[in-house]
Amino acid sequence: MLPQADITTVDFMSRQTSWLHWLMKKIYLIMLDFVPNLYDVFYKVSGGASGGSLVQSAFAVVMQPVMQRIIRRAEPDVVICTHPFPEGAASLWKKRHNPHLPLVVVMTDYSLHQIWLYPRVEAYFMATEAMRQEMTEKAFSQARLHAAGIPVDVSLQALPGKAELREVYGIPQNNPVILLMGGGLGLGGIKETLLELEKIPQSLTLLVIAGRNERLLEEVRKCAAQYHHLVKAWGFTDKAHELMRAADLLITKPGALTISEAFVLGLPMLLHDPIPGPETENAVYATRHGAAVWLHPGEKLAPAVQELLTGDCLESMSARAKECAKPAAAAEIAQCIVTMLTGKK
């Protein structure tokens, strides 16, 4: 690799990067509460060739000045984008200022969508071979397409065993252990999920990561004193991977990174409440490959969990999850980028 490389990570939608970008994200999240299918509408409108190009061009034009400021400050040898918004801004910047600056895109979805497809991209890295084939059919150069998988932390492969971690966290060895996660904001109906799980007579250990949602964390801890299950709760924590390793089942929204990490850990999933669009496609992918069960609206959670806890269901799902895993994705992507850069010198 390049041990001397200077890597600058930028959150393109943060307030520190751009007040306008942050405001756009804030307004979108607020609107999502009132119009749950808003993302679905955007996803479908931007999915077609004409509608997609229009949406892509609009976002690229709005965000290109911020990308120009970032590039001038960092003077990078390569720009790597993991989201289509900065990708579009970088592509437009290349067109206007420097067509020779390498632009690399790491797709973080389990389905291909028009909004990821921009000109002037030297290398695309995607989750699956099916996505690579679909891009080939759209006349993208095969030499630029790599089905490396979605990159995850390499430390996942070096975690201690399940029994050891349960001892560390005071988790009983014999009870089924279920982890509830809702991302950094603690979304995904965690409190309602806990109420449903309380209906299960079998003794369970429930691990809850509330993220930065302090109100949820307080509510979970209050509920814990009343439940017959053992409930352990954390706020925002860097121990999420260890808790995933200690669990038998993960109940979560189907974010692509979370799913990818669960694949590597062989952790079966019960997925619910996907944001219409890419999260729905993520749920479809994990379910079709036997690594997850997708709980659709109207289906009861408690019976679904009870069914998963019977027989060798979880063991079978764990094996299927590992078959989907791409633990070396990050290393493969890094090596390809290094080869691309050194080959240009």
XYZ file of C-alpha atoms in Angstrom:
345
model
C 0.000 0.000 0.000
C 1.079 3.609 0.508
C 2.050 4.029 4.179
C 3.015 7.635 3.490
C -0.413 8.518 2.074
C -2.189 11.523 3.571
C -5.923 10.727 3.666
C -8.449 13.505 4.236
C -12.006 12.410 5.078
C -14.805 14.898 4.422
C -18.466 14.601 5.435
C -19.916 16.342 2.397
C -23.311 16.953 4.040
C -22.064 18.210 7.407
C -22.567 21.713 8.711
C -18.803 22.190 8.942
C -18.417 21.455 5.224
C -21.405 23.390 3.929
C -24.212 25.106 5.739
C -26.398 24.744 2.623
C -25.749 20.987 2.309
C -26.487 20.515 6.014
C -29.727 22.499 5.686
C -30.827 20.428 2.679
C -30.267 17.220 4.650
C -32.073 18.640 7.696
C -35.112 19.688 5.652
C -35.201 16.292 3.960
C -35.190 14.423 7.288
C -37.989 16.636 8.619
C -40.057 16.116 5.465
C -39.479 12.369 5.692
C -41.367 12.323 9.000
C -44.434 13.841 7.309
C -44.114 12.167 3.887
C -42.623 8.684 4.509
C -42.622 7.797 0.803
C -40.713 10.957 -0.146
C -37.492 9.043 -0.755
C -39.384 6.473 -2.802
C -40.688 9.232 -5.094
C -37.205 10.736 -5.441
C -35.673 7.303 -6.005
C -38.105 6.475 -8.812
C -37.972 9.898 -10.475
C -34.176 9.911 -10.465
C -33.964 6.298 -11.627
C -34.902 6.904 -15.234
C -32.372 8.103 -17.769
C -34.025 11.489 -18.406
C -35.291 12.161 -14.882
C -32.079 10.852 -13.384
C -29.907 13.087 -15.536
C -31.976 16.132 -14.599
C -31.781 15.416 -10.859
C -28.086 14.572 -11.090
C -27.268 17.761 -12.968
C -29.198 19.904 -10.489
C -27.410 18.506 -7.435
C -24.020 18.641 -9.181
C -24.418 22.323 -10.053
C -25.537 23.263 -6.527
C -22.734 21.330 -4.824
C -19.848 21.916 -7.244
C -18.608 25.160 -5.568
C -18.097 23.328 -2.264
C -16.241 20.535 -4.044
C -14.042 23.139 -5.729
C -13.164 24.628 -2.329
C -12.348 21.180 -0.910
C -10.139 20.208 -3.860
C -8.247 23.490 -3.845
C -7.551 23.145 -0.130
C -6.557 19.460 -0.170
C -4.869 19.286 -3.604
C -5.557 15.541 -3.813
C -3.993 12.952 -6.115
C -7.324 11.127 -6.190
C -10.904 11.802 -5.060
C -12.838 8.848 -3.640
C -16.615 9.264 -3.258
C -18.925 6.968 -1.311
C -22.089 8.961 -2.041
C -23.521 10.161 -5.368
C -23.820 13.842 -4.338
C -20.090 14.545 -3.952
C -19.486 12.247 -6.924
C -21.633 14.445 -9.141
C -19.967 17.599 -7.846
C -16.509 16.127 -8.468
C -17.444 14.994 -11.965
C -18.661 18.482 -12.859
C -15.529 20.040 -11.320
C -13.376 17.791 -13.502
C -15.266 18.903 -16.589
C -14.757 22.566 -15.740
C -11.262 22.587 -14.252
C -9.115 19.455 -14.496
C -10.196 16.340 -16.430
C -7.044 14.491 -15.343
C -7.770 14.298 -11.595
C -8.665 10.624 -10.879
C -12.192 10.132 -9.536
C -13.071 6.837 -7.850
C -16.560 5.809 -6.717
C -17.348 3.229 -4.039
C -21.050 2.394 -4.271
C -22.649 1.744 -0.897
C -25.880 0.073 -2.025
C -26.813 -3.472 -3.030
C -28.582 -2.301 -6.187
C -27.611 -0.144 -9.147
C -29.294 3.219 -9.564
C -28.949 5.931 -12.180
C -27.941 8.528 -9.584
C -24.575 6.762 -9.145
C -23.722 6.947 -12.853
C -21.665 9.977 -13.832
C -19.093 10.601 -16.573
C -15.394 11.144 -15.883
C -15.122 8.346 -13.292
C -11.915 6.297 -13.553
C -13.051 3.367 -11.387
C -16.330 2.098 -9.955
C -16.368 -0.341 -7.032
C -19.688 -2.056 -6.346
C -21.227 -4.601 -4.009
C -22.094 -7.468 -6.342
C -21.220 -9.116 -9.619
C -24.815 -8.555 -10.782
C -24.323 -4.793 -10.454
C -21.082 -4.996 -12.435
C -22.839 -6.941 -15.180
C -25.668 -4.403 -15.274
C -23.171 -1.570 -15.745
C -21.443 -3.547 -18.491
C -24.782 -3.780 -20.265
C -25.030 0.024 -20.009
C -21.792 0.209 -22.035
C -19.437 1.078 -19.173
C -15.883 -0.105 -19.742
C -15.301 -3.416 -17.943
C -11.779 -2.329 -17.024
C -13.265 0.371 -14.799
C -15.737 -1.892 -13.003
C -14.846 -3.884 -9.875
C -17.289 -6.039 -7.866
C -15.176 -5.829 -4.713
C -18.010 -5.556 -2.210
C -18.869 -2.826 0.289
C -15.820 -2.063 2.470
C -16.049 -2.821 6.197
C -13.626 -2.416 9.077
C -10.859 -5.023 8.848
C -11.008 -5.413 12.650
C -14.240 -7.410 12.259
C -12.191 -10.474 11.389
C -10.031 -10.137 14.499
C -12.796 -9.866 17.107
C -12.754 -12.277 20.078
C -15.160 -15.194 20.101
C -18.822 -14.939 21.045
C -18.422 -16.615 24.450
C -15.486 -14.391 25.393
C -17.330 -11.191 24.513
C -20.425 -12.280 26.403
C -18.287 -12.727 29.476
C -16.789 -9.258 28.998
C -20.222 -7.612 28.796
C -21.909 -9.689 31.478
C -24.187 -11.446 29.005
C -25.546 -14.891 29.966
C -24.073 -17.640 27.810
C -27.222 -19.757 27.452
C -30.026 -17.289 26.670
C -30.596 -16.150 23.061
C -29.032 -12.712 22.567
C -30.783 -10.180 20.340
C -29.212 -6.865 19.345
C -31.368 -3.863 18.436
C -29.730 -1.091 16.427
C -31.127 2.034 14.792
C -28.054 3.803 13.485
C -26.388 6.852 14.983
C -29.735 8.599 15.492
C -31.378 5.664 17.247
C -34.138 5.333 14.644
C -36.122 2.277 13.641
C -38.848 1.922 16.293
C -36.592 0.436 18.962
C -38.994 1.115 21.828
C -41.883 -0.522 19.966
C -39.648 -3.496 19.154
C -38.836 -3.931 22.837
C -42.544 -3.948 23.692
C -43.118 -6.682 21.116
C -40.208 -8.770 22.369
C -41.587 -8.606 25.890
C -44.459 -10.773 24.642
C -42.060 -13.687 24.134
C -42.154 -15.939 27.232
C -38.679 -17.394 26.641
C -35.930 -15.576 28.553
C -33.874 -13.398 26.215
C -30.967 -11.016 26.530
C -31.690 -7.806 24.653
C -28.840 -5.480 23.715
C -29.887 -2.000 22.634
C -27.740 0.639 20.937
C -29.636 3.937 21.095
C -26.983 5.986 19.324
C -27.154 9.711 20.019
C -30.838 9.467 20.928
C -30.529 10.242 24.644
C -34.287 10.245 25.149
C -34.537 6.728 23.744
C -31.651 5.569 25.925
C -33.411 6.865 29.029
C -36.691 5.206 28.030
C -34.983 1.866 27.368
C -33.293 1.917 30.750
C -36.613 2.632 32.455
C -38.254 -0.246 30.596
C -35.406 -2.574 31.521
C -36.418 -2.557 35.177
C -39.911 -3.793 34.272
C -39.120 -6.462 31.683
C -38.648 -10.161 32.371
C -35.877 -10.156 29.753
C -32.387 -8.939 30.595
C -31.960 -5.593 28.829
C -28.616 -3.836 28.416
C -28.460 -0.434 26.737
C -25.762 1.808 25.278
C -25.823 5.271 23.753
C -23.410 6.158 20.980
C -20.607 3.616 21.319
C -17.532 2.341 19.530
C -18.330 -1.160 20.803
C -21.068 -1.886 18.264
C -18.975 -4.472 16.413
C -18.273 -6.388 19.613
C -21.965 -6.355 20.517
C -22.803 -7.631 17.033
C -20.286 -10.423 17.507
C -21.852 -11.354 20.850
C -25.401 -11.494 19.446
C -27.367 -14.357 17.888
C -29.775 -12.113 15.961
C -29.735 -8.490 14.814
C -32.966 -6.493 14.516
C -32.337 -3.341 12.494
C -33.141 -1.187 9.505
C -31.423 -2.470 6.349
C -28.607 0.008 5.904
C -26.023 -1.336 3.453
C -23.041 -0.952 5.787
C -24.827 -2.648 8.685
C -25.834 -5.531 6.415
C -22.279 -5.842 5.083
C -20.866 -6.010 8.612
C -23.455 -8.615 9.610
C -22.474 -10.712 6.586
C -18.830 -10.744 7.678
C -19.792 -11.653 11.256
C -22.264 -14.322 10.138
C -24.988 -12.518 12.081
C -28.595 -13.340 11.060
C -30.875 -10.327 10.636
C -34.514 -9.423 11.103
C -35.038 -6.345 8.947
C -37.860 -3.838 9.241
C -38.946 -0.337 8.199
C -36.569 0.202 5.277
C -36.488 3.682 3.803
C -38.168 3.163 0.412
C -35.534 3.003 -2.283
C -32.040 1.657 -1.604
C -32.819 0.254 1.860
C -35.684 -1.727 0.356
C -33.278 -3.139 -2.232
C -30.808 -3.966 0.545
C -33.525 -5.891 2.379
C -34.427 -7.763 -0.803
C -30.794 -8.739 -1.366
C -30.185 -10.047 2.175
C -33.518 -11.880 2.245
C -33.073 -13.536 -1.147
C -29.698 -14.852 -0.035
C -31.151 -16.375 3.120
C -29.195 -14.179 5.537
C -32.183 -12.179 6.759
C -35.923 -12.151 7.277
C -37.764 -9.025 6.158
C -40.660 -8.091 8.444
C -43.232 -6.379 6.241
C -45.875 -3.908 7.503
C -48.654 -5.733 9.323
C -46.527 -8.749 10.228
C -46.014 -9.392 13.940
C -42.482 -9.208 15.264
C -42.759 -11.504 18.297
C -43.936 -14.595 16.343
C -41.245 -13.977 13.717
C -38.530 -13.894 16.381
C -39.889 -17.010 18.083
C -39.812 -18.874 14.782
C -36.210 -17.801 14.152
C -35.176 -19.067 17.575
C -36.434 -22.595 16.876
C -34.407 -25.435 15.408
C -31.298 -24.602 13.392
C -32.791 -21.573 11.654
C -30.249 -19.062 12.970
C -27.370 -21.423 12.267
C -28.481 -21.784 8.651
C -28.907 -18.011 8.249
C -25.460 -17.421 9.724
C -23.907 -19.707 7.120
C -25.778 -17.905 4.334
C -24.629 -14.533 5.664
C -20.981 -15.612 5.556
C -21.453 -16.702 1.950
C -22.399 -13.102 1.112
C -19.460 -11.600 3.016
C -16.691 -9.619 1.326
C -14.292 -9.071 4.262
C -11.376 -8.092 2.010
C -13.306 -5.422 0.091
C -11.472 -2.460 1.644
C -8.037 -3.960 0.967
C -8.970 -4.849 -2.615
C -10.282 -1.359 -3.312
C -7.211 0.268 -1.775
C -4.869 -1.930 -3.811
C -6.690 -1.105 -7.054
C -6.464 2.611 -6.315
C -2.749 2.363 -5.490
C -2.121 0.474 -8.722
C -4.068 3.099 -10.653
C -2.088 5.957 -9.092
C 1.357 4.384 -9.371
C 0.636 3.383 -12.954
C 0.006 7.012 -13.849
C 3.364 8.158 -12.487
